[in-house]
Amino acid sequence: MYGRDPWGGALEINATDSATDDDRSRNLQDFDKAALSRNLDETQQSWLLGPTEQKKKKYVDLGCIIVSRKVFKWTVGCIIAAALIAGFVTLIVKTVPKHRHHNPPPDNYTLALRKALMFFNAQRSGKLPKHNNVSWRGSSALQDGKSDGSTTFKNLVGGYYDAGDAIKFNFPQSFALTMLSWSVIEYPAKYEAAGELTHVKDIIKWGTDYLLKTFNSSADTIDRVVAQVGIGDTSGGPDPNDHYCWVRPEDIDYPRPVTECHSCSDLAAEMAAALASASIVFKDNKVYSQKLVHGARTLFKFAREQRGRYSSGNEASIFYNSTSYWDEFVWGASWLYYATGNTSYLQLATTPGIAKHAGAFWGGPDYGVFSWDNKLFGAQVLLSRLRLFLSPGYPYEEILSTFHNQTSIVMCSFLPFFTSFNRTKGGLIELNHGRPQPLQYVVNAAFLATLYSDYLAAADTPGWYCGPHFYSTDVLREFAQTQIDYILGKNPRKMSYVVGFGNHYPKRVHHRGASVPKNKVKYNCKGGWKWRDSSKPNPNTLVGAMVAGPDKNDGFHDVRTNYNYTEPTLAGNAGLVAALVALSGDKSVGIDKNTIFSAVPPMFPTPPPPPAAWKP
């Protein structure tokens, strides 16, 4: 009988096989295992070859756990190796000299910006905060309002002195605050990079807190506003006043009359612009922001209902004469639209008749010159922003397109390729056609040129046309840089017109507080004249003050009594701050595109529902 041999050969089974099981088992044990010709699987090996010999594992008893000695050695070895590596790295870190990453040094525009903001600290009226940081200034004019029995406003403490005197003019002060707010809305990142965002917001709030005192800000309807505190009688009369006397603000002991206005559209609309723009700056403080918005609405309503120029027939015409209130209507309405999103303000700002009265459709020697008196060009730039980024379309597109085109034309007039404005031999553009105090107009133009350049860049527009020629946005920034560089010292006299910037700057600034020493001596009204007429430099440095500027021949006389050269102003310094922050820092950090539109609702209404299904 044959059976299958599982090892590969035939297996003969004889019935007569007499071998016993013990014999067969013994034979298997004697089988030469090395003679196997094929690999066996695990089961076959265990059956045929028998159990394999295993090494006896060794263990380590750690008390709470028993582990393999091999695992224990590997674990301990890894811990020791890691400790050695960590120690080596620590040694290297400790011994190798440290190379700290330093931020690049601030550019001239940033350095000048920090100083220009300090000027506002020196101009503060009222009870000064401890952090005011101007050692020679103290609290002053704490009786403003109370000292005039004829006014209904008894608390007029605070605000800013306008220039080298101690008068508080609401008209230029409001314009200065609007300019500062505009610059913060557009360039918050640059203020933050310069470390001045908190400072500039504090400056703005000091001014808006004061403006809220100059009318009934809690009412919906008003019939008067304060136009100024203090008087500047230039007739030379015997009565002490803020122009005749040359004393430090802290030493004022004479009455300060309050001038109220009952028909002042320009003043009220400019105050509305200041509060509306500031409400966007402080939008995160909802209570204060809404208070500012309410005040702006009330003021603008008053401006529209009580028509008239604030400077008509009063002292303000000598210092800050307003030529029209139509430009303030466009300006104020534009800011109120951004602050509220109410389209009635946009409709007013884009009304062709108002724009025509403001001078939008005709030229003239001062067309495109942005200042405390004429806000039209600033409003056109502001509304061009709306068209560039939101494009509201009908019914605003026609007038917005006109404003945008006229903005482009004025920007062309700033370029040296055109002859709309002359330039001095040193390169300063004569926006006021050679008249005194030119720098306040130059800094405003520099700000708007840089801002418009950044608008176009943010809208992915590389440039614009001046007639048949296409110009890159870079030429606008270059224009602004050349003008600000001139002011900072790149001019024929090698003189900085910003006090405290550079090594050569005006030392005899027309300014009472800076020119009278802080020596604990109280000078009377005429007693301070010796400091006014002195040829010595001011004992106190009015850091950051931009003086009135050179003449049309690049000449400058550092004489205290000649205010056409040496007097600084709030409005001038506000434009300087705006231009400096726009030019400062990294060019790639542009405008904040969206913050100004925070209150603006979607431009297009929700589409109507579809019509009902047709029924036969």
XYZ file of C-alpha atoms in Angstrom:
616
model
C 0.000 0.000 0.000
C 1.335 3.324 -0.909
C 0.517 6.614 0.755
C 1.487 10.162 0.039
C 4.762 11.229 1.498
C 4.420 14.764 2.787
C 8.153 15.313 2.462
C 8.236 14.881 -1.286
C 8.672 11.100 -1.969
C 6.609 7.924 -2.020
C 5.967 6.255 1.262
C 5.522 2.510 1.260
C 3.430 1.179 4.094
C 3.812 -2.449 4.723
C 1.249 -4.171 6.736
C 3.933 -6.458 7.940
C 6.014 -3.578 9.298
C 7.090 -4.846 12.605
C 8.620 -1.601 13.901
C 7.100 -0.393 17.032
C 6.113 3.149 17.773
C 9.121 3.533 19.991
C 11.404 2.478 17.172
C 9.833 4.940 14.774
C 10.099 7.718 17.303
C 13.729 6.862 17.900
C 14.398 6.948 14.171
C 12.928 10.390 13.889
C 15.195 11.614 16.586
C 18.181 10.231 14.664
C 17.110 11.970 11.425
C 19.704 14.424 10.120
C 17.963 17.767 10.345
C 20.603 19.437 8.163
C 19.686 17.114 5.334
C 16.355 18.754 4.787
C 16.305 20.261 1.309
C 13.465 22.763 1.697
C 12.426 25.417 4.129
C 9.722 24.478 6.556
C 6.982 26.695 7.747
C 6.555 27.415 11.413
C 4.017 24.649 11.975
C 6.171 22.076 10.213
C 9.236 23.078 12.169
C 7.475 22.772 15.488
C 6.233 19.359 14.567
C 9.353 17.900 12.945
C 12.216 19.724 14.535
C 10.791 20.051 17.983
C 10.878 23.086 20.239
C 13.585 25.698 19.523
C 15.868 26.937 22.184
C 15.157 30.552 23.334
C 17.432 32.915 25.168
C 16.262 33.697 28.610
C 15.310 37.387 28.869
C 16.677 39.464 31.741
C 14.549 41.995 33.605
C 15.095 44.917 35.955
C 12.809 45.394 38.932
C 12.177 49.082 39.516
C 9.846 48.525 42.428
C 6.617 49.702 40.930
C 7.266 48.184 37.531
C 9.407 45.470 35.973
C 11.001 46.251 32.626
C 13.370 44.586 30.304
C 16.997 45.315 31.059
C 17.529 46.197 27.381
C 14.664 48.722 27.407
C 15.940 50.129 30.670
C 19.438 50.649 29.231
C 18.065 52.340 26.091
C 15.842 54.653 28.122
C 18.594 55.719 30.491
C 20.981 56.199 27.582
C 18.541 58.416 25.684
C 17.939 60.579 28.758
C 21.665 61.054 29.311
C 22.236 61.844 25.630
C 19.395 64.388 25.586
C 20.779 66.060 28.701
C 24.219 66.310 27.137
C 22.840 67.790 23.920
C 20.698 70.314 25.821
C 23.685 71.336 27.910
C 25.817 71.748 24.813
C 23.206 73.916 23.089
C 22.800 76.043 26.222
C 26.561 76.513 26.393
C 26.651 77.695 22.800
C 23.757 80.119 23.340
C 25.439 81.553 26.439
C 28.870 81.982 24.887
C 28.073 83.141 21.318
C 27.576 86.950 21.076
C 23.962 88.000 20.604
C 22.964 89.704 17.376
C 19.723 91.529 18.121
C 17.439 92.578 15.314
C 17.160 96.348 15.303
C 14.370 98.227 13.588
C 15.644 100.625 10.949
C 16.131 104.170 12.251
C 13.087 106.406 11.787
C 13.070 108.529 8.645
C 13.040 112.334 8.722
C 9.289 112.468 8.213
C 8.673 110.301 11.277
C 11.107 112.334 13.384
C 9.483 115.581 12.281
C 6.007 114.130 12.881
C 6.774 113.480 16.543
C 7.940 117.050 16.968
C 5.066 118.607 14.994
C 2.539 116.977 17.314
C 4.294 118.524 20.319
C 3.267 121.966 19.085
C -0.342 121.175 19.978
C 0.696 120.360 23.543
C 2.239 123.823 23.787
C -0.976 125.447 22.491
C -3.340 123.866 25.019
C -5.565 126.128 27.050
C -7.247 125.204 30.320
C -6.135 122.871 33.079
C -3.272 120.881 31.594
C -2.876 117.144 32.174
C 0.263 115.877 33.881
C 1.438 114.186 30.702
C 1.354 117.380 28.613
C 5.146 117.217 28.428
C 5.921 120.900 27.795
C 7.880 122.051 30.848
C 7.381 125.788 30.371
C 3.586 125.604 29.993
C 1.024 125.502 32.785
C -2.732 125.728 33.273
C -4.245 128.947 31.965
C -7.490 130.772 31.118
C -9.442 128.875 33.768
C -12.086 131.646 33.899
C -13.010 131.529 30.199
C -16.770 132.037 29.951
C -17.179 133.026 33.581
C -15.363 136.320 33.083
C -17.915 137.468 30.483
C -21.313 138.082 32.023
C -22.991 138.627 28.667
C -22.568 135.079 27.350
C -24.790 132.106 28.059
C -21.773 129.789 27.916
C -20.094 129.861 31.329
C -17.660 126.958 30.922
C -15.366 127.589 27.982
C -12.204 126.240 29.580
C -10.015 124.175 27.265
C -9.303 124.077 23.573
C -6.278 125.545 21.832
C -4.722 128.960 21.423
C -4.582 129.746 17.747
C -1.057 131.008 17.169
C 1.382 133.270 18.987
C -1.382 134.941 20.982
C -3.965 133.583 23.421
C -7.127 133.849 21.297
C -9.240 130.767 20.688
C -10.698 131.004 17.161
C -13.192 128.201 16.544
C -13.008 128.469 12.761
C -9.341 127.582 12.138
C -9.270 125.372 15.252
C -12.105 123.238 13.857
C -10.346 122.955 10.502
C -7.168 121.818 12.271
C -9.086 119.114 14.131
C -10.742 117.932 10.910
C -7.347 117.626 9.233
C -5.895 115.663 12.144
C -8.901 113.333 12.222
C -8.711 112.784 8.461
C -5.046 111.822 8.720
C -5.784 109.349 11.542
C -8.659 107.753 9.611
C -6.447 107.255 6.543
C -3.130 106.343 8.203
C -3.696 104.694 11.607
C -1.013 102.076 10.937
C 1.585 104.764 10.261
C 0.702 106.621 13.444
C 0.976 103.317 15.297
C 4.370 102.579 13.739
C 5.590 106.020 14.809
C 4.276 105.446 18.341
C 1.995 108.496 18.073
C -1.515 107.104 17.611
C -2.537 107.544 21.244
C -0.953 111.006 21.311
C -2.732 112.328 18.231
C -6.087 110.944 19.397
C -5.547 112.696 22.731
C -4.855 115.947 20.849
C -8.068 115.561 18.845
C -10.172 114.782 21.897
C -8.821 117.812 23.759
C -10.181 119.925 20.905
C -13.519 118.168 20.399
C -14.242 118.233 24.144
C -13.875 121.998 23.940
C -16.009 122.376 20.808
C -18.842 120.521 22.528
C -18.838 123.305 25.148
C -19.227 126.068 22.569
C -22.868 125.278 21.720
C -25.756 123.385 23.282
C -24.525 119.972 22.165
C -27.365 118.072 23.849
C -30.080 119.914 21.896
C -31.454 119.070 18.483
C -31.866 122.711 17.513
C -29.679 125.677 18.461
C -29.657 129.393 17.735
C -26.065 130.348 18.555
C -22.493 129.111 18.742
C -19.305 130.552 20.209
C -17.020 131.919 17.517
C -14.023 132.910 19.653
C -12.785 133.555 23.181
C -10.531 136.566 23.716
C -10.052 139.548 21.435
C -7.181 140.799 19.365
C -7.813 144.516 19.014
C -5.076 145.857 16.743
C -5.938 149.525 17.185
C -3.491 149.893 20.055
C -6.075 151.030 22.592
C -5.275 151.241 26.282
C -7.453 148.319 27.334
C -5.514 145.070 27.781
C -6.386 142.302 25.363
C -4.882 139.226 23.817
C -3.159 141.113 21.034
C -2.031 144.270 22.793
C -0.522 142.460 25.782
C 2.606 140.349 25.514
C 2.319 137.968 28.472
C 2.424 134.251 29.057
C -1.049 132.627 28.955
C -0.570 131.565 32.572
C -0.313 135.228 33.615
C -3.471 136.519 31.900
C -5.544 138.472 34.407
C -7.596 140.685 32.092
C -11.170 139.900 30.917
C -11.539 137.631 27.901
C -14.766 138.457 26.025
C -16.743 135.693 24.351
C -17.966 136.269 20.798
C -21.221 134.504 19.977
C -22.592 134.028 16.496
C -26.260 133.654 15.484
C -25.808 133.477 11.712
C -22.607 131.655 10.805
C -23.028 128.871 8.277
C -19.307 128.537 7.520
C -18.272 128.266 11.169
C -21.043 125.848 12.151
C -20.477 123.619 9.098
C -16.743 123.481 9.794
C -17.397 122.611 13.440
C -19.765 119.893 12.190
C -17.005 118.529 9.947
C -14.610 118.436 12.914
C -17.026 116.532 15.149
C -18.181 114.176 12.378
C -14.647 113.220 11.342
C -13.622 112.770 14.992
C -16.608 110.458 15.536
C -14.986 108.052 13.053
C -11.654 108.287 14.883
C -13.405 107.366 18.147
C -15.863 104.864 16.657
C -14.752 102.197 19.162
C -15.958 104.476 21.974
C -19.626 104.288 21.013
C -20.949 106.687 23.629
C -18.482 109.446 22.800
C -18.716 108.821 19.064
C -22.500 109.157 19.121
C -22.201 112.325 21.176
C -19.956 113.780 18.484
C -22.338 112.679 15.717
C -25.306 114.262 17.467
C -23.398 117.523 17.901
C -22.370 117.483 14.247
C -25.968 116.992 13.103
C -27.167 119.855 15.300
C -24.455 122.203 14.065
C -25.057 121.396 10.414
C -28.792 121.948 10.799
C -28.036 125.351 12.311
C -25.624 126.106 9.459
C -28.285 125.382 6.866
C -31.070 127.274 8.601
C -29.220 130.402 9.749
C -27.362 131.485 6.602
C -24.488 133.920 6.901
C -20.707 134.329 7.123
C -19.361 134.211 10.657
C -16.732 136.890 9.983
C -19.103 139.392 8.447
C -18.707 142.730 10.209
C -16.679 141.588 13.212
C -13.104 141.263 14.385
C -12.634 137.803 12.889
C -12.480 139.397 9.432
C -9.065 140.840 10.356
C -7.559 137.474 11.266
C -9.626 134.687 9.673
C -12.013 136.173 7.159
C -14.273 133.610 5.526
C -15.022 134.323 1.886
C -17.956 131.906 1.524
C -19.903 129.186 3.310
C -20.793 127.057 0.264
C -17.528 125.121 0.375
C -18.183 124.329 4.047
C -21.596 122.953 3.038
C -19.947 120.450 0.676
C -17.174 119.698 3.181
C -19.404 119.318 6.227
C -22.034 117.278 4.386
C -19.351 114.912 3.064
C -18.038 114.206 6.550
C -21.528 113.798 7.963
C -22.307 111.249 5.261
C -19.240 109.207 6.178
C -20.060 109.523 9.880
C -23.744 108.589 9.610
C -24.355 106.848 6.289
C -27.382 109.105 5.814
C -27.741 109.659 2.078
C -29.430 113.037 2.566
C -25.977 114.434 3.370
C -24.506 112.836 0.245
C -27.318 114.302 -1.846
C -26.537 117.740 -0.454
C -22.773 117.376 -0.983
C -23.363 116.396 -4.610
C -25.990 119.014 -5.419
C -24.719 120.841 -8.533
C -26.084 124.200 -7.398
C -24.162 124.128 -4.111
C -21.018 122.950 -5.896
C -21.406 125.808 -8.370
C -21.675 128.392 -5.577
C -18.588 126.838 -3.970
C -16.634 127.441 -7.178
C -16.388 123.892 -8.457
C -16.986 124.776 -12.098
C -14.739 127.763 -12.585
C -11.053 128.466 -12.177
C -9.492 131.566 -10.740
C -6.048 132.136 -9.225
C -6.830 130.280 -5.988
C -8.672 127.356 -7.526
C -7.418 124.098 -6.001
C -5.748 125.824 -3.021
C -6.922 123.984 0.085
C -6.930 126.009 3.314
C -8.803 126.940 6.487
C -10.896 129.269 4.313
C -11.533 127.178 1.188
C -12.340 123.492 1.683
C -13.676 122.766 -1.800
C -10.641 120.905 -3.099
C -10.383 118.825 0.076
C -14.061 117.904 -0.303
C -13.499 116.929 -3.944
C -10.665 114.588 -2.955
C -12.809 113.165 -0.171
C -15.703 112.460 -2.541
C -13.367 111.087 -5.223
C -12.511 108.436 -2.633
C -16.165 107.424 -2.561
C -16.252 107.032 -6.330
C -12.989 105.081 -6.459
C -13.913 102.498 -3.847
C -17.725 102.286 -3.701
C -18.867 103.748 -7.028
C -22.417 104.605 -5.914
C -23.658 105.235 -9.438
C -26.928 107.043 -10.152
C -27.907 109.677 -9.082
C -24.470 110.665 -7.777
C -22.222 109.508 -10.598
C -22.358 112.635 -12.756
C -21.239 115.094 -10.070
C -18.812 112.599 -8.485
C -17.247 112.078 -11.907
C -16.895 115.851 -12.253
C -15.267 116.135 -8.826
C -12.938 113.255 -9.705
C -11.915 114.881 -12.987
C -11.323 118.232 -11.314
C -9.247 116.532 -8.627
C -7.077 115.092 -11.382
C -6.704 118.529 -12.994
C -5.643 120.167 -9.754
C -3.149 117.354 -9.138
C -1.720 118.093 -12.575
C -1.288 121.750 -11.597
C 1.009 120.714 -8.717
C 3.503 119.068 -11.050
C 6.564 121.025 -12.228
C 5.645 120.293 -15.858
C 2.780 122.813 -15.616
C 2.738 126.539 -14.947
C -0.451 127.006 -12.921
C 1.676 128.026 -9.942
C 5.108 129.588 -9.840
C 7.961 128.161 -7.813
C 10.725 129.922 -5.956
C 14.269 129.350 -7.150
C 14.633 126.917 -4.278
C 11.651 124.887 -5.508
C 8.833 125.920 -3.147
C 5.460 126.046 -4.923
C 3.751 129.433 -4.540
C 0.158 128.405 -3.973
C -0.636 131.826 -2.491
C 1.103 133.573 -5.386
C 3.926 135.149 -3.426
C 1.825 136.467 -0.575
C 3.107 136.029 2.999
C 2.800 132.880 5.116
C 3.040 130.338 2.281
C 3.842 127.122 4.127
C 0.351 126.388 5.467
C -0.900 126.048 1.872
C 2.069 123.958 0.782
C 1.652 121.328 3.501
C -2.057 120.933 2.706
C -1.237 120.342 -0.956
C 1.501 117.858 -0.028
C -0.963 115.913 2.103
C -3.658 115.771 -0.571
C -1.168 114.814 -3.291
C 0.217 111.932 -1.232
C -3.257 110.853 -0.174
C -4.594 110.870 -3.731
C -1.548 108.893 -4.850
C -2.357 106.301 -2.181
C -6.021 106.289 -3.235
C -5.044 105.421 -6.799
C -2.584 102.760 -5.618
C -5.232 101.166 -3.390
C -7.625 101.150 -6.365
C -4.947 99.397 -8.499
C -4.647 102.453 -10.731
C -1.037 103.176 -11.769
C -1.555 106.842 -12.620
C -3.751 109.425 -14.305
C -3.867 111.630 -17.376
C -2.914 115.280 -17.591
C -4.146 116.079 -21.058
C -2.641 113.528 -23.461
C 0.148 112.579 -21.061
C -0.065 109.773 -18.535
C 1.720 110.251 -15.211
C 2.553 107.650 -12.595
C 1.242 108.094 -9.071
C 4.891 108.266 -8.004
C 5.194 111.821 -9.331
C 2.580 113.005 -6.833
C 4.532 111.528 -3.952
C 7.717 113.053 -5.354
C 6.029 116.462 -5.468
C 4.983 116.119 -1.844
C 8.456 114.970 -0.815
C 10.207 117.884 -2.491
C 7.930 120.379 -0.746
C 8.202 118.822 2.712
C 11.954 118.359 2.260
C 12.182 122.072 1.505
C 10.365 122.842 4.755
C 12.632 120.476 6.701
C 15.829 122.131 5.476
C 16.491 121.275 1.835
C 16.311 124.895 0.700
C 18.760 127.682 -0.240
C 19.097 128.793 3.399
C 19.655 125.228 4.652
C 17.139 126.116 7.350
C 14.407 123.945 8.803
C 11.162 125.852 9.178
C 10.031 123.401 11.883
C 11.344 124.485 15.280
C 13.514 121.881 16.947
C 14.079 119.839 13.792
C 17.651 119.820 12.543
C 20.422 122.114 13.747
C 19.356 125.330 12.035
C 15.816 126.552 12.655
C 14.073 129.814 13.717
C 15.029 130.872 17.229
C 12.795 133.961 17.565
C 9.343 132.547 16.951
C 6.475 135.016 17.232
C 4.922 133.400 20.314
C 4.215 134.886 23.724
C 4.609 131.751 25.804
C 7.883 130.761 24.152
C 9.439 134.238 24.301
C 8.716 135.120 27.958
C 10.954 133.210 30.386
C 9.496 131.015 33.102
C 11.196 132.895 35.927
C 8.359 133.280 38.464
C 8.063 136.951 37.505
C 4.601 138.069 36.431
C 4.889 140.783 33.790
C 2.030 143.186 33.210
C 0.504 143.914 29.833
C 3.293 146.232 28.646
C 5.969 144.694 30.813
C 6.289 141.776 28.410
C 7.046 144.052 25.474
C 10.748 143.881 26.254
C 10.637 140.174 25.459
C 8.651 140.824 22.301
C 11.185 143.383 21.063
C 14.290 141.538 22.219
C 16.736 140.311 19.596
C 17.720 137.355 21.790
C 16.484 133.839 20.986
C 13.370 132.615 22.748
C 14.140 131.213 26.207
C 11.643 128.400 25.576
C 11.789 126.159 22.523
C 8.426 125.795 20.798
C 9.170 122.271 19.580
C 7.460 121.253 16.355
C 6.080 124.673 15.413
C 6.088 125.298 11.662
C 6.584 129.034 11.177
C 4.834 131.076 8.489
C 7.708 130.552 6.072
C 9.976 132.313 3.597
C 9.113 134.927 1.016
C 8.896 134.437 -2.730
C 12.666 134.880 -3.020
C 13.405 132.111 -0.487
C 14.337 134.826 1.993
C 13.585 134.573 5.698
C 13.970 136.991 8.592
C 14.177 135.406 12.027
C 12.570 138.393 13.743
C 10.015 137.924 16.511
C 7.920 140.953 15.624
C 7.552 139.952 11.964
C 4.739 137.415 12.202
C 4.644 136.989 8.418
C 7.876 135.027 8.765
C 7.938 133.632 12.285
C 4.398 132.967 13.551
C 3.058 129.386 13.659
C -0.647 128.472 13.568
C -2.867 125.537 14.496
C -4.142 125.148 10.939
C -0.627 125.202 9.485
C 0.703 122.595 11.891
C -2.296 120.323 11.334
C -1.543 120.259 7.608
C 2.121 119.585 8.382
C 1.227 116.637 10.632
C -1.070 115.194 7.963
C 1.584 115.488 5.237
C 4.321 114.033 7.445
C 2.347 110.961 8.487
C 1.305 110.321 4.877
C 4.954 110.349 3.768
C 6.402 108.595 6.810
C 7.472 105.001 7.196
C 7.128 102.213 4.687
C 5.686 103.303 1.369
C 3.944 99.933 1.020
C 1.795 100.753 4.073
C -0.975 102.663 2.363
C -4.344 103.935 3.468
C -6.958 102.201 5.574
C -9.515 101.578 2.838
C -12.504 100.628 4.962
C -12.657 102.488 8.294
C -14.072 105.657 6.764
C -16.968 103.603 5.359
C -17.851 102.007 8.717
C -21.220 103.751 8.954
C -22.012 103.668 5.222
C -24.683 101.072 4.353
C -24.570 99.015 1.147
C -24.862 101.361 -1.778
C -27.561 99.425 -3.629
C -30.969 98.466 -2.187
C -32.057 94.854 -1.896
C -33.600 93.761 -5.193
C -37.388 93.444 -5.186
C -38.970 89.985 -5.004
C -39.818 88.304 -8.328
C -43.301 88.909 -9.725
C -46.077 86.449 -9.003
C -46.512 83.542 -11.383
C -48.559 84.325 -14.463
C -52.076 83.045 -14.412
C -54.193 82.719 -17.547
